[in-house]
PDB file of C-alpha atoms in Angstrom:
ATOM      1  CA  MET A   1     -59.354  88.664  44.675  1.00 92.00           C
ATOM      2  CA  LYS A   2     -57.141  89.074  47.755  1.00 93.00           C
ATOM      3  CA  LEU A   3     -57.713  86.920  50.896  1.00 95.00           C
ATOM      4  CA  TYR A   4     -56.678  87.747  54.461  1.00 94.00           C
ATOM      5  CA  MET A   5     -57.025  85.493  57.515  1.00 95.00           C
ATOM      6  CA  GLU A   6     -56.291  86.351  61.145  1.00 95.00           C
ATOM      7  CA  ASN A   7     -56.596  84.033  64.112  1.00 95.00           C
ATOM      8  CA  LEU A   8     -58.776  81.710  61.982  1.00 96.00           C
ATOM      9  CA  THR A   9     -59.787  78.491  63.743  1.00 97.00           C
ATOM     10  CA  LYS A  10     -62.207  75.618  63.154  1.00 97.00           C
ATOM     11  CA  GLU A  11     -63.210  73.045  65.740  1.00 95.00           C
ATOM     12  CA  TYR A  12     -65.216  69.826  65.560  1.00 89.00           C
ATOM     13  CA  GLU A  13     -66.514  68.369  68.800  1.00 87.00           C
ATOM     14  CA  GLY A  14     -63.882  70.246  70.778  1.00 86.00           C
ATOM     15  CA  ARG A  15     -61.018  69.193  68.469  1.00 91.00           C
ATOM     16  CA  ARG A  16     -59.193  71.956  66.668  1.00 94.00           C
ATOM     17  CA  VAL A  17     -58.603  71.056  62.992  1.00 95.00           C
ATOM     18  CA  LEU A  18     -57.549  74.436  61.738  1.00 97.00           C
ATOM     19  CA  ASP A  19     -55.517  77.126  63.418  1.00 96.00           C
ATOM     20  CA  ILE A  20     -54.137  79.924  61.221  1.00 96.00           C
ATOM     21  CA  GLY A  21     -52.549  82.865  62.981  1.00 94.00           C
ATOM     22  CA  GLU A  22     -52.176  85.163  59.985  1.00 95.00           C
ATOM     23  CA  LEU A  23     -52.207  84.516  56.246  1.00 96.00           C
ATOM     24  CA  SER A  24     -52.537  86.748  53.186  1.00 95.00           C
ATOM     25  CA  ILE A  25     -53.010  85.481  49.656  1.00 96.00           C
ATOM     26  CA  GLY A  26     -52.700  88.279  47.082  1.00 95.00           C
ATOM     27  CA  SER A  27     -54.994  89.091  44.258  1.00 94.00           C
ATOM     28  CA  GLY A  28     -54.048  87.172  41.090  1.00 95.00           C
ATOM     29  CA  ALA A  29     -52.248  84.385  42.963  1.00 96.00           C
ATOM     30  CA  LEU A  30     -51.999  80.881  41.547  1.00 97.00           C
ATOM     31  CA  CYS A  31     -51.564  79.033  44.852  1.00 97.00           C
ATOM     32  CA  GLY A  32     -51.264  75.343  45.543  1.00 97.00           C
ATOM     33  CA  ILE A  33     -52.121  73.927  48.937  1.00 97.00           C
ATOM     34  CA  ILE A  34     -50.151  70.851  49.862  1.00 97.00           C
ATOM     35  CA  GLY A  35     -49.760  68.696  52.939  1.00 95.00           C
ATOM     36  CA  PRO A  36     -50.530  65.210  54.319  1.00 94.00           C
ATOM     37  CA  ASN A  37     -53.996  63.846  54.790  1.00 91.00           C
ATOM     38  CA  GLY A  38     -55.713  65.495  57.726  1.00 91.00           C
ATOM     39  CA  ALA A  39     -53.676  68.682  57.458  1.00 94.00           C
ATOM     40  CA  GLY A  40     -56.748  70.893  57.186  1.00 95.00           C
ATOM     41  CA  LYS A  41     -56.485  71.653  53.466  1.00 96.00           C
ATOM     42  CA  SER A  42     -60.117  70.956  52.632  1.00 95.00           C
ATOM     43  CA  THR A  43     -61.351  72.635  55.784  1.00 96.00           C
ATOM     44  CA  LEU A  44     -59.504  75.776  54.790  1.00 97.00           C
ATOM     45  CA  LEU A  45     -60.922  75.682  51.248  1.00 96.00           C
ATOM     46  CA  ASN A  46     -64.456  75.183  52.547  1.00 95.00           C
ATOM     47  CA  LEU A  47     -64.073  78.089  54.896  1.00 95.00           C
ATOM     48  CA  VAL A  48     -62.901  80.338  52.118  1.00 95.00           C
ATOM     49  CA  ALA A  49     -65.772  79.140  49.946  1.00 94.00           C
ATOM     50  CA  GLY A  50     -68.260  80.038  52.655  1.00 92.00           C
ATOM     51  CA  LEU A  51     -69.484  76.444  53.006  1.00 93.00           C
ATOM     52  CA  MET A  52     -68.734  76.458  56.705  1.00 93.00           C
ATOM     53  CA  LYS A  53     -68.147  79.121  59.332  1.00 94.00           C
ATOM     54  CA  PRO A  54     -64.970  79.477  61.417  1.00 95.00           C
ATOM     55  CA  THR A  55     -65.086  78.865  65.118  1.00 96.00           C
ATOM     56  CA  GLU A  56     -63.088  82.019  65.661  1.00 96.00           C
ATOM     57  CA  GLY A  57     -61.119  84.613  63.731  1.00 95.00           C
ATOM     58  CA  ARG A  58     -61.438  86.780  60.641  1.00 93.00           C
ATOM     59  CA  LEU A  59     -61.568  85.859  56.974  1.00 94.00           C
ATOM     60  CA  LEU A  60     -61.633  88.931  54.719  1.00 92.00           C
ATOM     61  CA  TYR A  61     -62.163  89.168  50.963  1.00 92.00           C
ATOM     62  CA  GLY A  62     -60.974  91.673  48.380  1.00 88.00           C
ATOM     63  CA  SER A  63     -59.209  95.031  48.583  1.00 80.00           C
ATOM     64  CA  ASP A  64     -62.019  96.466  50.713  1.00 77.00           C
ATOM     65  CA  ALA A  65     -61.577  93.619  53.302  1.00 75.00           C
ATOM     66  CA  ALA A  66     -65.237  92.495  53.223  1.00 78.00           C
ATOM     67  CA  PRO A  67     -66.035  89.927  55.911  1.00 82.00           C
ATOM     68  CA  ALA A  68     -68.741  88.130  53.912  1.00 80.00           C
ATOM     69  CA  ALA A  69     -67.947  85.622  51.152  1.00 80.00           C
ATOM     70  CA  PRO A  70     -68.744  87.355  47.826  1.00 83.00           C
ATOM     71  CA  TYR A  71     -70.583  84.415  46.268  1.00 85.00           C
ATOM     72  CA  GLU A  72     -71.266  86.222  43.029  1.00 87.00           C
ATOM     73  CA  ASP A  73     -67.520  86.542  42.363  1.00 92.00           C
ATOM     74  CA  MET A  74     -66.233  83.145  43.471  1.00 94.00           C
ATOM     75  CA  THR A  75     -66.741  79.440  42.835  1.00 94.00           C
ATOM     76  CA  LEU A  76     -65.553  76.053  44.023  1.00 95.00           C
ATOM     77  CA  VAL A  77     -64.924  72.940  41.916  1.00 94.00           C
ATOM     78  CA  PHE A  78     -64.979  69.682  43.888  1.00 90.00           C
ATOM     79  CA  GLN A  79     -62.873  66.554  43.268  1.00 88.00           C
ATOM     80  CA  ALA A  80     -66.087  64.699  42.300  1.00 87.00           C
ATOM     81  CA  PRO A  81     -68.280  67.439  40.855  1.00 89.00           C
ATOM     82  CA  TYR A  82     -72.023  67.088  40.319  1.00 91.00           C
ATOM     83  CA  LEU A  83     -73.506  67.992  36.931  1.00 94.00           C
ATOM     84  CA  ILE A  84     -77.109  68.803  36.183  1.00 94.00           C
ATOM     85  CA  ARG A  85     -78.933  66.015  34.281  1.00 94.00           C
ATOM     86  CA  THR A  86     -78.988  67.829  30.993  1.00 95.00           C
ATOM     87  CA  THR A  87     -76.572  68.562  28.114  1.00 96.00           C
ATOM     88  CA  VAL A  88     -72.992  69.673  28.484  1.00 96.00           C
ATOM     89  CA  GLY A  89     -73.846  73.024  26.893  1.00 96.00           C
ATOM     90  CA  LYS A  90     -76.685  73.719  29.275  1.00 96.00           C
ATOM     91  CA  ASN A  91     -74.490  72.764  32.260  1.00 97.00           C
ATOM     92  CA  ILE A  92     -71.861  75.309  31.204  1.00 97.00           C
ATOM     93  CA  ALA A  93     -74.500  77.952  30.518  1.00 97.00           C
ATOM     94  CA  TYR A  94     -76.401  77.481  33.754  1.00 96.00           C
ATOM     95  CA  PRO A  95     -74.539  80.092  35.909  1.00 95.00           C
ATOM     96  CA  LEU A  96     -74.903  82.647  33.064  1.00 96.00           C
ATOM     97  CA  LYS A  97     -78.672  82.131  32.865  1.00 95.00           C
ATOM     98  CA  LEU A  98     -78.969  82.648  36.605  1.00 92.00           C
ATOM     99  CA  ARG A  99     -77.111  85.922  36.141  1.00 93.00           C
ATOM    100  CA  GLY A 100     -79.379  87.069  33.347  1.00 93.00           C
ATOM    101  CA  TRP A 101     -76.840  87.049  30.518  1.00 95.00           C
ATOM    102  CA  ASP A 102     -78.088  87.630  27.002  1.00 95.00           C
ATOM    103  CA  LYS A 103     -78.652  84.447  24.932  1.00 95.00           C
ATOM    104  CA  ILE A 104     -76.103  85.442  22.274  1.00 95.00           C
ATOM    105  CA  LYS A 105     -73.449  86.258  24.917  1.00 96.00           C
ATOM    106  CA  ILE A 106     -74.156  82.947  26.681  1.00 96.00           C
ATOM    107  CA  GLU A 107     -73.593  81.009  23.432  1.00 96.00           C
ATOM    108  CA  GLU A 108     -70.336  82.899  22.806  1.00 96.00           C
ATOM    109  CA  ARG A 109     -69.020  82.230  26.276  1.00 97.00           C
ATOM    110  CA  VAL A 110     -69.988  78.537  26.214  1.00 97.00           C
ATOM    111  CA  GLY A 111     -68.394  78.100  22.797  1.00 96.00           C
ATOM    112  CA  GLU A 112     -65.202  79.830  23.898  1.00 95.00           C
ATOM    113  CA  LEU A 113     -64.840  77.595  26.979  1.00 96.00           C
ATOM    114  CA  ALA A 114     -65.735  74.472  25.134  1.00 96.00           C
ATOM    115  CA  ALA A 115     -63.071  75.180  22.568  1.00 96.00           C
ATOM    116  CA  ASP A 116     -60.439  75.843  25.238  1.00 94.00           C
ATOM    117  CA  LEU A 117     -61.196  72.583  27.030  1.00 95.00           C
ATOM    118  CA  GLY A 118     -61.850  70.278  24.052  1.00 94.00           C
ATOM    119  CA  LEU A 119     -65.576  70.053  24.702  1.00 95.00           C
ATOM    120  CA  THR A 120     -66.943  71.478  21.436  1.00 96.00           C
ATOM    121  CA  ASP A 121     -68.095  68.048  20.176  1.00 95.00           C
ATOM    122  CA  PHE A 122     -69.751  67.317  23.513  1.00 95.00           C
ATOM    123  CA  LEU A 123     -72.011  70.313  23.887  1.00 96.00           C
ATOM    124  CA  LYS A 124     -75.186  68.385  22.954  1.00 95.00           C
ATOM    125  CA  GLN A 125     -74.226  65.239  24.846  1.00 93.00           C
ATOM    126  CA  LYS A 126     -76.036  64.334  28.059  1.00 95.00           C
ATOM    127  CA  SER A 127     -73.968  64.788  31.170  1.00 93.00           C
ATOM    128  CA  TRP A 128     -74.527  61.304  32.541  1.00 90.00           C
ATOM    129  CA  LYS A 129     -72.837  59.795  29.471  1.00 92.00           C
ATOM    130  CA  LEU A 130     -69.495  61.495  30.124  1.00 93.00           C
ATOM    131  CA  SER A 131     -66.292  59.984  31.442  1.00 92.00           C
ATOM    132  CA  GLY A 132     -64.728  61.169  34.684  1.00 91.00           C
ATOM    133  CA  GLY A 133     -62.215  63.463  32.855  1.00 92.00           C
ATOM    134  CA  GLU A 134     -64.989  64.904  30.713  1.00 94.00           C
ATOM    135  CA  ILE A 135     -67.096  65.618  33.806  1.00 95.00           C
ATOM    136  CA  GLN A 136     -64.166  67.393  35.404  1.00 94.00           C
ATOM    137  CA  LYS A 137     -63.653  69.590  32.320  1.00 96.00           C
ATOM    138  CA  VAL A 138     -67.362  70.450  32.124  1.00 96.00           C
ATOM    139  CA  ALA A 139     -67.387  71.381  35.844  1.00 96.00           C
ATOM    140  CA  LEU A 140     -64.395  73.614  35.322  1.00 96.00           C
ATOM    141  CA  ALA A 141     -65.967  75.277  32.266  1.00 97.00           C
ATOM    142  CA  ARG A 142     -69.184  75.861  34.213  1.00 97.00           C
ATOM    143  CA  ALA A 143     -67.187  77.362  37.130  1.00 96.00           C
ATOM    144  CA  LEU A 144     -65.315  79.705  34.824  1.00 96.00           C
ATOM    145  CA  SER A 145     -68.380  80.701  32.717  1.00 95.00           C
ATOM    146  CA  PHE A 146     -69.107  83.945  34.624  1.00 95.00           C
ATOM    147  CA  ARG A 147     -65.464  84.968  34.998  1.00 94.00           C
ATOM    148  CA  PRO A 148     -65.108  84.574  38.765  1.00 95.00           C
ATOM    149  CA  LYS A 149     -62.534  86.623  40.626  1.00 95.00           C
ATOM    150  CA  LEU A 150     -61.694  83.683  42.885  1.00 96.00           C
ATOM    151  CA  LEU A 151     -61.554  80.041  41.763  1.00 97.00           C
ATOM    152  CA  LEU A 152     -61.162  77.286  44.350  1.00 97.00           C
ATOM    153  CA  LEU A 153     -60.431  73.713  43.400  1.00 97.00           C
ATOM    154  CA  ASP A 154     -60.137  70.557  45.528  1.00 95.00           C
ATOM    155  CA  GLU A 155     -57.896  68.038  43.756  1.00 93.00           C
ATOM    156  CA  PRO A 156     -59.201  68.930  40.279  1.00 91.00           C
ATOM    157  CA  THR A 157     -57.065  66.324  38.495  1.00 92.00           C
ATOM    158  CA  ALA A 158     -56.942  63.503  41.029  1.00 89.00           C
ATOM    159  CA  ASN A 159     -59.030  61.058  38.978  1.00 84.00           C
ATOM    160  CA  VAL A 160     -58.253  62.037  35.415  1.00 90.00           C
ATOM    161  CA  ASP A 161     -55.684  60.928  32.835  1.00 92.00           C
ATOM    162  CA  PRO A 162     -52.490  62.834  31.970  1.00 93.00           C
ATOM    163  CA  SER A 163     -53.980  64.394  28.774  1.00 93.00           C
ATOM    164  CA  THR A 164     -56.977  65.814  30.639  1.00 93.00           C
ATOM    165  CA  THR A 165     -54.699  66.935  33.474  1.00 94.00           C
ATOM    166  CA  ALA A 166     -52.647  68.959  30.958  1.00 94.00           C
ATOM    167  CA  GLU A 167     -55.790  70.522  29.475  1.00 94.00           C
ATOM    168  CA  ILE A 168     -57.066  71.544  32.905  1.00 94.00           C
ATOM    169  CA  GLU A 169     -53.643  72.939  33.908  1.00 95.00           C
ATOM    170  CA  ARG A 170     -53.429  74.961  30.677  1.00 94.00           C
ATOM    171  CA  MET A 171     -56.849  76.396  31.331  1.00 95.00           C
ATOM    172  CA  LEU A 172     -56.004  77.375  34.891  1.00 96.00           C
ATOM    173  CA  LYS A 173     -52.849  79.166  33.761  1.00 95.00           C
ATOM    174  CA  LYS A 174     -54.792  80.956  31.017  1.00 95.00           C
ATOM    175  CA  ILE A 175     -57.488  82.382  33.165  1.00 95.00           C
ATOM    176  CA  ASN A 176     -55.036  83.301  35.878  1.00 95.00           C
ATOM    177  CA  GLU A 177     -52.760  85.155  33.492  1.00 94.00           C
ATOM    178  CA  LYS A 178     -55.326  86.661  31.062  1.00 92.00           C
ATOM    179  CA  GLU A 179     -58.295  87.333  33.324  1.00 91.00           C
ATOM    180  CA  GLY A 180     -56.404  87.856  36.591  1.00 93.00           C
ATOM    181  CA  THR A 181     -58.422  85.187  38.389  1.00 96.00           C
ATOM    182  CA  THR A 182     -57.087  84.217  41.781  1.00 97.00           C
ATOM    183  CA  VAL A 183     -56.715  80.435  41.720  1.00 97.00           C
ATOM    184  CA  ILE A 184     -56.292  78.297  44.841  1.00 98.00           C
ATOM    185  CA  LEU A 185     -56.143  74.545  44.527  1.00 97.00           C
ATOM    186  CA  ILE A 186     -55.440  71.586  46.728  1.00 97.00           C
ATOM    187  CA  THR A 187     -53.113  69.039  45.191  1.00 95.00           C
ATOM    188  CA  HIS A 188     -51.271  65.983  46.434  1.00 92.00           C
ATOM    189  CA  ASN A 189     -49.136  66.044  43.259  1.00 92.00           C
ATOM    190  CA  LEU A 190     -45.931  67.925  43.965  1.00 94.00           C
ATOM    191  CA  ALA A 191     -44.998  67.760  40.283  1.00 93.00           C
ATOM    192  CA  GLN A 192     -48.265  69.506  39.440  1.00 95.00           C
ATOM    193  CA  ALA A 193     -47.672  72.160  42.053  1.00 95.00           C
ATOM    194  CA  SER A 194     -44.210  72.743  40.550  1.00 95.00           C
ATOM    195  CA  ARG A 195     -45.583  72.964  37.013  1.00 94.00           C
ATOM    196  CA  LEU A 196     -48.659  75.031  37.690  1.00 95.00           C
ATOM    197  CA  CYS A 197     -48.356  77.205  40.805  1.00 96.00           C
ATOM    198  CA  ARG A 198     -46.453  80.376  41.578  1.00 95.00           C
ATOM    199  CA  GLU A 199     -47.090  80.126  45.315  1.00 96.00           C
ATOM    200  CA  VAL A 200     -47.302  77.033  47.534  1.00 97.00           C
ATOM    201  CA  LEU A 201     -48.865  76.737  50.967  1.00 97.00           C
ATOM    202  CA  PHE A 202     -47.727  73.756  53.039  1.00 97.00           C
ATOM    203  CA  MET A 203     -50.054  72.695  55.910  1.00 96.00           C
ATOM    204  CA  ASP A 204     -49.694  70.167  58.689  1.00 95.00           C
ATOM    205  CA  ARG A 205     -52.107  69.454  61.544  1.00 94.00           C
ATOM    206  CA  GLY A 206     -54.243  72.433  60.797  1.00 95.00           C
ATOM    207  CA  ARG A 207     -51.462  74.955  60.705  1.00 96.00           C
ATOM    208  CA  VAL A 208     -49.606  76.850  57.949  1.00 96.00           C
ATOM    209  CA  VAL A 209     -46.093  75.567  58.166  1.00 96.00           C
ATOM    210  CA  GLU A 210     -44.611  77.423  55.182  1.00 96.00           C
ATOM    211  CA  TYR A 211     -45.942  79.722  52.438  1.00 97.00           C
ATOM    212  CA  GLY A 212     -44.062  81.433  49.658  1.00 96.00           C
ATOM    213  CA  PRO A 213     -42.916  81.217  46.044  1.00 96.00           C
ATOM    214  CA  CYS A 214     -43.206  77.681  44.586  1.00 95.00           C
ATOM    215  CA  GLU A 215     -39.493  77.494  43.738  1.00 93.00           C
ATOM    216  CA  LYS A 216     -38.521  78.269  47.345  1.00 94.00           C
ATOM    217  CA  VAL A 217     -41.020  76.111  49.137  1.00 95.00           C
ATOM    218  CA  LEU A 218     -40.571  72.988  46.974  1.00 94.00           C
ATOM    219  CA  ARG A 219     -36.817  73.231  46.259  1.00 92.00           C
ATOM    220  CA  ALA A 220     -35.351  75.177  49.173  1.00 93.00           C
ATOM    221  CA  PRO A 221     -37.790  74.976  52.091  1.00 93.00           C
ATOM    222  CA  GLU A 222     -36.917  76.513  55.376  1.00 93.00           C
ATOM    223  CA  HIS A 223     -38.959  74.432  57.779  1.00 92.00           C
ATOM    224  CA  GLU A 224     -37.888  70.923  58.702  1.00 93.00           C
ATOM    225  CA  LEU A 225     -41.424  69.535  58.237  1.00 93.00           C
ATOM    226  CA  THR A 226     -41.588  70.944  54.715  1.00 94.00           C
ATOM    227  CA  LYS A 227     -38.224  69.437  53.888  1.00 94.00           C
ATOM    228  CA  ARG A 228     -39.404  66.025  55.056  1.00 92.00           C
ATOM    229  CA  PHE A 229     -42.673  66.252  53.140  1.00 93.00           C
ATOM    230  CA  VAL A 230     -41.242  67.309  49.793  1.00 91.00           C
ATOM    231  CA  ALA A 231     -38.582  64.580  50.193  1.00 89.00           C
ATOM    232  CA  GLY A 232     -41.442  62.041  50.307  1.00 86.00           C
ATOM    233  CA  GLU A 233     -41.418  61.206  53.964  1.00 79.00           C
ATOM    234  CA  LEU A 234     -44.683  60.232  55.563  1.00 74.00           C
ATOM    235  CA  LEU A 235     -45.656  62.635  58.276  1.00 74.00           C
ATOM    236  CA  THR A 236     -47.549  61.311  61.313  1.00 65.00           C
TER     237      THR A 236
END
């Protein structure tokens, strides 16, 4: 799913926290959003997800430039996701039941995702007995169950171990490459952005400072702020 933003702003109590003049993210992108704390990364993701409305500007979705968030074709995974108090299998199946999928197709899709994310042995386990990494994988499987065209993730591996991080990254690459899902994720891990993303968006103080191919932004940035950030300097 393609995204286009023009003169997009968000203000809180008269303070502007997001100000994007123009930005286009192409269909099938695997884009990492990086930047210091308070840069506006989560605000941007929440606006795209339709969880909040912009103060001004346009945010358009898809090739037909629709102004309304197509909730049936998109999903957001939070850093600390909430699972329904039931089994892992029923959590993953929930979006499919809402969409009226056939029982056999639901079982097939749940089994496929569980196998991809190492959750097969957990399908009958209660969600409140899972570890943090297991919860994150279940949340991702649930988000992917209905094959969304746009997947948004807010620090999906911030609180998980390296093994789980690798599983999640492999899954994101797979659905992006094989299903054409547009993936946009916030990450503070520049190594992860380098491993996983094809495009990188660097933000600071609510603005897009630099956006382009991962190799260029992380290894040969043009803007001085980007250079300082990727070098590890604290931006204030």
